[in-house]
PDB file of C-alpha atoms in Angstrom:
ATOM      1  CA  MET M   1      -0.070  -0.228   0.237  1.00  0.00           C
ATOM      2  CA  ALA M   2       1.394   3.448  -0.857  1.00  0.00           C
ATOM      3  CA  THR M   3       3.087   5.464   2.214  1.00  0.00           C
ATOM      4  CA  THR M   4       3.577   9.130   2.479  1.00  0.00           C
ATOM      5  CA  LEU M   5       6.877  10.040   3.548  1.00  0.00           C
ATOM      6  CA  ASN M   6       7.765  13.015   5.394  1.00  0.00           C
ATOM      7  CA  VAL M   7       4.303  13.782   6.800  1.00  0.00           C
ATOM      8  CA  VAL M   8       3.875  17.523   7.112  1.00  0.00           C
ATOM      9  CA  PRO M   9       0.568  18.873   8.790  1.00  0.00           C
ATOM     10  CA  GLU M  10      -0.731  21.328   6.431  1.00  0.00           C
ATOM     11  CA  VAL M  11      -1.077  25.133   7.439  1.00  0.00           C
ATOM     12  CA  ARG M  12      -3.451  26.877   4.992  1.00  0.00           C
ATOM     13  CA  PRO M  13      -2.438  30.809   4.023  1.00  0.00           C
ATOM     14  CA  LEU M  14      -5.254  32.922   3.366  1.00  0.00           C
ATOM     15  CA  SER M  15      -6.668  33.191   0.432  1.00  0.00           C
ATOM     16  CA  LEU M  16      -5.277  36.067  -1.513  1.00  0.00           C
ATOM     17  CA  GLU M  17      -7.900  39.148  -2.569  1.00  0.00           C
ATOM     18  CA  ALA M  18      -7.727  41.458  -5.666  1.00  0.00           C
ATOM     19  CA  ASP M  19      -5.814  44.169  -3.098  1.00  0.00           C
ATOM     20  CA  ALA M  20      -3.236  41.656  -2.168  1.00  0.00           C
ATOM     21  CA  GLU M  21       0.476  42.820  -2.663  1.00  0.00           C
ATOM     22  CA  GLN M  22       2.255  40.387  -4.544  1.00  0.00           C
ATOM     23  CA  PRO M  23       4.836  38.077  -3.451  1.00  0.00           C
ATOM     24  CA  PRO M  24       8.394  38.960  -5.211  1.00  0.00           C
ATOM     25  CA  LEU M  25       8.486  37.119  -8.552  1.00  0.00           C
ATOM     26  CA  PHE M  26      11.890  35.185  -8.846  1.00  0.00           C
ATOM     27  CA  ASP M  27      13.458  35.973  -5.914  1.00  0.00           C
ATOM     28  CA  GLY M  28      14.411  32.505  -5.375  1.00  0.00           C
ATOM     29  CA  THR M  29      11.078  31.449  -3.381  1.00  0.00           C
ATOM     30  CA  THR M  30       9.616  28.346  -5.367  1.00  0.00           C
ATOM     31  CA  ARG M  31       5.972  29.361  -4.898  1.00  0.00           C
ATOM     32  CA  LEU M  32       2.521  27.135  -6.119  1.00  0.00           C
ATOM     33  CA  TYR M  33      -0.338  29.229  -6.933  1.00  0.00           C
ATOM     34  CA  ILE M  34      -3.607  27.117  -6.181  1.00  0.00           C
ATOM     35  CA  ALA M  35      -7.273  27.687  -5.480  1.00  0.00           C
ATOM     36  CA  TYR M  36      -8.446  26.015  -2.772  1.00  0.00           C
ATOM     37  CA  TYR M  37     -11.623  24.375  -4.005  1.00  0.00           C
ATOM     38  CA  CYS M  38      -9.732  24.471  -7.714  1.00  0.00           C
ATOM     39  CA  PRO M  39      -9.545  20.323  -8.670  1.00  0.00           C
ATOM     40  CA  PHE M  40      -6.786  21.074 -11.301  1.00  0.00           C
ATOM     41  CA  ALA M  41      -4.545  22.683  -8.624  1.00  0.00           C
ATOM     42  CA  GLN M  42      -5.467  20.549  -6.123  1.00  0.00           C
ATOM     43  CA  ARG M  43      -3.338  17.682  -8.157  1.00  0.00           C
ATOM     44  CA  ALA M  44       0.060  20.059  -8.430  1.00  0.00           C
ATOM     45  CA  TRP M  45      -0.869  20.624  -4.222  1.00  0.00           C
ATOM     46  CA  ILE M  46      -1.392  16.791  -3.696  1.00  0.00           C
ATOM     47  CA  THR M  47       2.118  16.420  -5.676  1.00  0.00           C
ATOM     48  CA  ARG M  48       3.768  18.852  -3.647  1.00  0.00           C
ATOM     49  CA  ASN M  49       2.388  17.295  -0.206  1.00  0.00           C
ATOM     50  CA  TYR M  50       3.393  13.591  -1.602  1.00  0.00           C
ATOM     51  CA  LYS M  51       6.681  14.198  -2.188  1.00  0.00           C
ATOM     52  CA  GLY M  52       7.212  15.894   1.481  1.00  0.00           C
ATOM     53  CA  LEU M  53       7.726  19.629  -0.221  1.00  0.00           C
ATOM     54  CA  GLN M  54       6.163  21.606   2.122  1.00  0.00           C
ATOM     55  CA  ASP M  55       9.046  23.382   3.079  1.00  0.00           C
ATOM     56  CA  GLN M  56      10.192  23.700  -0.259  1.00  0.00           C
ATOM     57  CA  ILE M  57       7.619  24.816  -2.057  1.00  0.00           C
ATOM     58  CA  LYS M  58       4.991  27.689  -0.888  1.00  0.00           C
ATOM     59  CA  LEU M  59       1.796  27.636  -1.323  1.00  0.00           C
ATOM     60  CA  VAL M  60       0.080  30.939  -2.412  1.00  0.00           C
ATOM     61  CA  PRO M  61      -3.953  30.612  -2.666  1.00  0.00           C
ATOM     62  CA  LEU M  62      -5.334  32.696  -4.642  1.00  0.00           C
ATOM     63  CA  ASN M  63      -9.247  34.064  -4.757  1.00  0.00           C
ATOM     64  CA  LEU M  64     -10.302  33.110  -7.922  1.00  0.00           C
ATOM     65  CA  GLN M  65     -13.646  34.937  -7.627  1.00  0.00           C
ATOM     66  CA  ASN M  66     -11.930  38.217  -6.562  1.00  0.00           C
ATOM     67  CA  ARG M  67      -8.056  37.372  -7.740  1.00  0.00           C
ATOM     68  CA  PRO M  68      -5.277  39.945  -7.760  1.00  0.00           C
ATOM     69  CA  ALA M  69      -4.228  41.710 -11.146  1.00  0.00           C
ATOM     70  CA  TRP M  70      -0.673  41.361 -10.647  1.00  0.00           C
ATOM     71  CA  TYR M  71      -1.741  37.891 -11.034  1.00  0.00           C
ATOM     72  CA  LYS M  72      -2.677  37.867 -14.984  1.00  0.00           C
ATOM     73  CA  GLU M  73       0.036  41.204 -15.870  1.00  0.00           C
ATOM     74  CA  LYS M  74       2.756  39.590 -13.926  1.00  0.00           C
ATOM     75  CA  VAL M  75       2.855  35.689 -13.072  1.00  0.00           C
ATOM     76  CA  TYR M  76       1.037  33.838 -15.638  1.00  0.00           C
ATOM     77  CA  PRO M  77      -0.942  35.991 -18.467  1.00  0.00           C
ATOM     78  CA  SER M  78      -3.716  33.067 -19.148  1.00  0.00           C
ATOM     79  CA  ASN M  79      -4.811  33.933 -15.541  1.00  0.00           C
ATOM     80  CA  LYS M  80      -5.745  30.125 -14.371  1.00  0.00           C
ATOM     81  CA  VAL M  81      -4.127  28.164 -11.720  1.00  0.00           C
ATOM     82  CA  PRO M  82      -1.998  26.017 -10.557  1.00  0.00           C
ATOM     83  CA  THR M  83       0.974  27.285 -11.723  1.00  0.00           C
ATOM     84  CA  LEU M  84       4.699  27.080 -10.391  1.00  0.00           C
ATOM     85  CA  GLU M  85       7.031  30.106  -9.914  1.00  0.00           C
ATOM     86  CA  HIS M  86      10.549  27.924  -9.937  1.00  0.00           C
ATOM     87  CA  ASN M  87      14.174  28.417 -11.257  1.00  0.00           C
ATOM     88  CA  GLY M  88      13.222  32.266 -13.037  1.00  0.00           C
ATOM     89  CA  LYS M  89      10.036  30.411 -15.046  1.00  0.00           C
ATOM     90  CA  VAL M  90       6.439  30.056 -14.230  1.00  0.00           C
ATOM     91  CA  THR M  91       4.820  26.849 -15.298  1.00  0.00           C
ATOM     92  CA  GLY M  92       1.276  25.844 -15.650  1.00  0.00           C
ATOM     93  CA  GLU M  93      -1.227  23.146 -16.660  1.00  0.00           C
ATOM     94  CA  SER M  94      -2.005  20.812 -13.982  1.00  0.00           C
ATOM     95  CA  LEU M  95      -0.881  17.375 -15.620  1.00  0.00           C
ATOM     96  CA  ASP M  96       2.567  18.852 -16.362  1.00  0.00           C
ATOM     97  CA  LEU M  97       2.757  19.805 -13.596  1.00  0.00           C
ATOM     98  CA  ILE M  98       2.334  16.573 -11.311  1.00  0.00           C
ATOM     99  CA  LYS M  99       4.995  15.260 -13.692  1.00  0.00           C
ATOM    100  CA  TYR M 100       7.430  18.672 -13.420  1.00  0.00           C
ATOM    101  CA  ILE M 101       7.259  18.451  -9.752  1.00  0.00           C
ATOM    102  CA  ASP M 102       7.868  14.795  -9.726  1.00  0.00           C
ATOM    103  CA  SER M 103      11.041  15.047 -11.953  1.00  0.00           C
ATOM    104  CA  ASN M 104      12.786  18.386 -10.615  1.00  0.00           C
ATOM    105  CA  PHE M 105      12.197  17.774  -6.714  1.00  0.00           C
ATOM    106  CA  GLU M 106      13.664  15.170  -4.180  1.00  0.00           C
ATOM    107  CA  GLY M 107      10.870  12.612  -2.826  1.00  0.00           C
ATOM    108  CA  PRO M 108       9.214   9.136  -3.418  1.00  0.00           C
ATOM    109  CA  SER M 109       8.838   9.266  -7.438  1.00  0.00           C
ATOM    110  CA  LEU M 110       5.423   9.351  -8.807  1.00  0.00           C
ATOM    111  CA  PHE M 111       5.564   7.272 -12.029  1.00  0.00           C
ATOM    112  CA  PRO M 112       6.874   3.435 -12.283  1.00  0.00           C
ATOM    113  CA  ASP M 113      10.125   2.763 -14.502  1.00  0.00           C
ATOM    114  CA  ASP M 114       7.952  -0.513 -16.006  1.00  0.00           C
ATOM    115  CA  PRO M 115       7.333   0.324 -19.439  1.00  0.00           C
ATOM    116  CA  VAL M 116       4.030  -1.241 -19.417  1.00  0.00           C
ATOM    117  CA  LYS M 117       3.010   0.643 -16.852  1.00  0.00           C
ATOM    118  CA  LYS M 118       4.483   3.615 -17.863  1.00  0.00           C
ATOM    119  CA  GLN M 119       2.300   3.492 -20.919  1.00  0.00           C
ATOM    120  CA  PHE M 120      -0.736   2.955 -19.437  1.00  0.00           C
ATOM    121  CA  GLY M 121      -0.588   5.684 -17.303  1.00  0.00           C
ATOM    122  CA  GLU M 122       0.319   7.735 -20.410  1.00  0.00           C
ATOM    123  CA  GLU M 123      -3.167   5.992 -21.896  1.00  0.00           C
ATOM    124  CA  LEU M 124      -4.979   7.489 -18.229  1.00  0.00           C
ATOM    125  CA  LEU M 125      -3.742  10.652 -18.144  1.00  0.00           C
ATOM    126  CA  ALA M 126      -4.774  11.316 -21.786  1.00  0.00           C
ATOM    127  CA  TYR M 127      -8.220  10.336 -20.835  1.00  0.00           C
ATOM    128  CA  THR M 128      -8.754  12.798 -18.233  1.00  0.00           C
ATOM    129  CA  ASP M 129     -10.286  14.882 -20.661  1.00  0.00           C
ATOM    130  CA  THR M 130     -12.483  12.835 -22.064  1.00  0.00           C
ATOM    131  CA  PHE M 131     -13.843  11.524 -19.159  1.00  0.00           C
ATOM    132  CA  ILE M 132     -14.664  15.077 -17.424  1.00  0.00           C
ATOM    133  CA  GLY M 133     -15.956  16.419 -20.469  1.00  0.00           C
ATOM    134  CA  ALA M 134     -18.548  13.700 -20.409  1.00  0.00           C
ATOM    135  CA  VAL M 135     -19.340  13.979 -16.644  1.00  0.00           C
ATOM    136  CA  TYR M 136     -20.015  17.871 -15.966  1.00  0.00           C
ATOM    137  CA  PRO M 137     -22.601  18.044 -19.077  1.00  0.00           C
ATOM    138  CA  SER M 138     -24.520  14.511 -17.183  1.00  0.00           C
ATOM    139  CA  PHE M 139     -25.188  16.875 -14.671  1.00  0.00           C
ATOM    140  CA  LYS M 140     -28.076  18.833 -16.635  1.00  0.00           C
ATOM    141  CA  GLY M 141     -29.392  14.990 -17.303  1.00  0.00           C
ATOM    142  CA  ASP M 142     -29.388  11.639 -16.140  1.00  0.00           C
ATOM    143  CA  PRO M 143     -25.893  10.923 -14.371  1.00  0.00           C
ATOM    144  CA  ALA M 144     -26.050   7.293 -13.950  1.00  0.00           C
ATOM    145  CA  LYS M 145     -26.878   6.604 -17.418  1.00  0.00           C
ATOM    146  CA  GLU M 146     -24.958   9.304 -19.294  1.00  0.00           C
ATOM    147  CA  ALA M 147     -21.671   9.072 -16.956  1.00  0.00           C
ATOM    148  CA  GLY M 148     -22.042   6.020 -15.666  1.00  0.00           C
ATOM    149  CA  PRO M 149     -19.676   4.414 -18.864  1.00  0.00           C
ATOM    150  CA  GLN M 150     -17.275   6.015 -17.862  1.00  0.00           C
ATOM    151  CA  PHE M 151     -17.008   5.171 -13.982  1.00  0.00           C
ATOM    152  CA  ASP M 152     -16.869   1.711 -15.771  1.00  0.00           C
ATOM    153  CA  TYR M 153     -14.512   2.852 -17.518  1.00  0.00           C
ATOM    154  CA  LEU M 154     -12.040   3.592 -14.310  1.00  0.00           C
ATOM    155  CA  GLU M 155     -13.592   0.238 -12.812  1.00  0.00           C
ATOM    156  CA  THR M 156     -12.213  -1.841 -15.678  1.00  0.00           C
ATOM    157  CA  ALA M 157      -8.556   0.021 -15.472  1.00  0.00           C
ATOM    158  CA  LEU M 158      -7.567  -0.614 -11.888  1.00  0.00           C
ATOM    159  CA  GLN M 159      -8.232  -4.213 -12.635  1.00  0.00           C
ATOM    160  CA  LYS M 160      -5.352  -4.169 -14.895  1.00  0.00           C
ATOM    161  CA  PHE M 161      -2.532  -5.052 -12.586  1.00  0.00           C
ATOM    162  CA  ASP M 162      -3.084  -6.331  -9.506  1.00  0.00           C
ATOM    163  CA  ASP M 163       0.118  -5.969  -6.982  1.00  0.00           C
ATOM    164  CA  GLY M 164      -2.014  -2.795  -5.601  1.00  0.00           C
ATOM    165  CA  PRO M 165      -5.626  -1.404  -5.268  1.00  0.00           C
ATOM    166  CA  PHE M 166      -4.213   2.227  -7.620  1.00  0.00           C
ATOM    167  CA  PHE M 167      -4.377   2.193 -11.382  1.00  0.00           C
ATOM    168  CA  LEU M 168      -0.977   1.247 -11.667  1.00  0.00           C
ATOM    169  CA  GLY M 169      -0.647  -0.836  -8.487  1.00  0.00           C
ATOM    170  CA  GLN M 170       1.190   1.764  -6.476  1.00  0.00           C
ATOM    171  CA  PHE M 171       0.043   5.005  -6.125  1.00  0.00           C
ATOM    172  CA  SER M 172       1.065   7.446  -8.894  1.00  0.00           C
ATOM    173  CA  GLY M 173       0.632  10.541 -10.731  1.00  0.00           C
ATOM    174  CA  VAL M 174      -2.336   8.822 -12.519  1.00  0.00           C
ATOM    175  CA  ASP M 175      -3.956   8.309  -8.892  1.00  0.00           C
ATOM    176  CA  ILE M 176      -3.350  11.983  -8.794  1.00  0.00           C
ATOM    177  CA  ALA M 177      -5.163  13.448 -11.971  1.00  0.00           C
ATOM    178  CA  TYR M 178      -8.388  11.272 -11.105  1.00  0.00           C
ATOM    179  CA  ILE M 179      -9.047  11.290  -7.259  1.00  0.00           C
ATOM    180  CA  THR M 180      -9.843  15.762  -7.521  1.00  0.00           C
ATOM    181  CA  PHE M 181     -12.503  14.853 -10.124  1.00  0.00           C
ATOM    182  CA  ILE M 182     -13.810  11.634  -8.458  1.00  0.00           C
ATOM    183  CA  GLU M 183     -14.047  13.620  -4.871  1.00  0.00           C
ATOM    184  CA  ARG M 184     -16.295  15.834  -6.385  1.00  0.00           C
ATOM    185  CA  PHE M 185     -18.279  13.885  -8.764  1.00  0.00           C
ATOM    186  CA  HIS M 186     -18.829  11.567  -5.870  1.00  0.00           C
ATOM    187  CA  VAL M 187     -20.080  13.790  -3.257  1.00  0.00           C
ATOM    188  CA  PHE M 188     -22.370  15.880  -5.290  1.00  0.00           C
ATOM    189  CA  LEU M 189     -23.993  12.663  -7.526  1.00  0.00           C
ATOM    190  CA  THR M 190     -24.590  10.949  -4.339  1.00  0.00           C
ATOM    191  CA  GLU M 191     -25.860  14.076  -2.683  1.00  0.00           C
ATOM    192  CA  VAL M 192     -27.470  15.577  -5.669  1.00  0.00           C
ATOM    193  CA  PHE M 193     -28.288  12.443  -7.434  1.00  0.00           C
ATOM    194  CA  LYS M 194     -28.799   9.674  -5.134  1.00  0.00           C
ATOM    195  CA  TYR M 195     -25.790   8.180  -7.579  1.00  0.00           C
ATOM    196  CA  ASP M 196     -23.546   6.087  -5.845  1.00  0.00           C
ATOM    197  CA  ILE M 197     -20.597   5.978  -8.195  1.00  0.00           C
ATOM    198  CA  THR M 198     -19.196   3.334  -5.985  1.00  0.00           C
ATOM    199  CA  GLU M 199     -22.183   0.697  -6.232  1.00  0.00           C
ATOM    200  CA  GLY M 200     -21.647  -2.311  -8.404  1.00  0.00           C
ATOM    201  CA  ARG M 201     -17.675  -1.076  -8.735  1.00  0.00           C
ATOM    202  CA  PRO M 202     -16.046  -2.657  -5.792  1.00  0.00           C
ATOM    203  CA  ASN M 203     -12.259  -1.316  -7.683  1.00  0.00           C
ATOM    204  CA  LEU M 204     -13.546   2.139  -7.585  1.00  0.00           C
ATOM    205  CA  ALA M 205     -14.858   1.801  -3.553  1.00  0.00           C
ATOM    206  CA  ALA M 206     -11.117   0.329  -2.563  1.00  0.00           C
ATOM    207  CA  TRP M 207      -9.232   2.744  -4.821  1.00  0.00           C
ATOM    208  CA  ILE M 208     -11.599   5.953  -3.054  1.00  0.00           C
ATOM    209  CA  GLU M 209     -10.994   4.319   0.349  1.00  0.00           C
ATOM    210  CA  GLU M 210      -6.976   3.823   0.071  1.00  0.00           C
ATOM    211  CA  LEU M 211      -6.579   7.445  -1.048  1.00  0.00           C
ATOM    212  CA  ASN M 212      -8.431   8.646   1.661  1.00  0.00           C
ATOM    213  CA  LYS M 213      -5.899   6.651   3.795  1.00  0.00           C
ATOM    214  CA  ILE M 214      -3.138   8.639   2.146  1.00  0.00           C
ATOM    215  CA  ASP M 215      -2.404  12.400   4.280  1.00  0.00           C
ATOM    216  CA  ALA M 216      -0.816  14.620   1.333  1.00  0.00           C
ATOM    217  CA  TYR M 217      -4.286  13.894  -0.553  1.00  0.00           C
ATOM    218  CA  LYS M 218      -6.742  13.908   2.869  1.00  0.00           C
ATOM    219  CA  GLN M 219      -4.764  17.641   3.714  1.00  0.00           C
ATOM    220  CA  THR M 220      -6.288  18.661   0.451  1.00  0.00           C
ATOM    221  CA  LYS M 221      -9.833  17.732   0.232  1.00  0.00           C
ATOM    222  CA  HIS M 222     -12.608  20.178  -0.230  1.00  0.00           C
ATOM    223  CA  ASP M 223     -15.892  20.369   2.620  1.00  0.00           C
ATOM    224  CA  PRO M 224     -18.304  18.418   1.065  1.00  0.00           C
ATOM    225  CA  LYS M 225     -20.658  20.664   1.366  1.00  0.00           C
ATOM    226  CA  ALA M 226     -19.375  23.655  -0.412  1.00  0.00           C
ATOM    227  CA  ILE M 227     -18.081  21.417  -3.433  1.00  0.00           C
ATOM    228  CA  VAL M 228     -22.377  20.662  -3.690  1.00  0.00           C
ATOM    229  CA  GLU M 229     -23.286  24.542  -3.075  1.00  0.00           C
ATOM    230  CA  LEU M 230     -20.698  25.071  -5.647  1.00  0.00           C
ATOM    231  CA  TYR M 231     -21.907  22.760  -8.119  1.00  0.00           C
ATOM    232  CA  LYS M 232     -25.364  23.238  -7.904  1.00  0.00           C
ATOM    233  CA  THR M 233     -24.883  27.079  -8.461  1.00  0.00           C
ATOM    234  CA  ARG M 234     -22.668  26.631 -11.109  1.00  0.00           C
ATOM    235  CA  PHE M 235     -24.225  23.680 -13.266  1.00  0.00           C
ATOM    236  CA  MET M 236     -27.692  23.272 -11.947  1.00  0.00           C
ATOM    237  CA  ALA M 237     -28.925  27.318 -11.495  1.00  0.00           C
TER     238      ALA M 237
END
């Protein structure tokens, strides 16, 4: 089973608002710009935590509803999170950041050396956009019918390797890529549609259970009630 090295209790800084001063850019501090409720940003946050980099990578949370103008003007022109300020440059895109943090910092590796696992991992990472893009529209219809095949896909993928409960057997960046969205879909679909995505999917249920034992992920989880309200406002208004 997965273990987390160098578990450091997470202290969450307050989110920066529009009137917040910009931290000095490229002053030698490595900064991870996130929003606490953003599943894309959560991917990079989990990666940082799992590798035990809480002291090396400083969290800079933003309030995206009232974000500082300097973020777009000075830090990242596309104005999205997450981004990582490191070695005189700013890198974005959450899947790229999982790999970047994994390969540029110390800590337990998040991708296996086994070529078969590595290839399957790339296939699963490439599929994340398809998965997410199919589930969100189902909120306006019948999720069990319309999104069910996506959760079946994950259930099948979790059967490929038998040396652990995760997508590649042992915990990897692929699990990080999916859990931040599964966390939200699971809560929202159960609460609003009475649709439990784990029912009849024992591998998916076991996967979620094992992930909830990993401190690096648990420390980043969003309040379930807030997820439901956010998704209601966004998708059902």
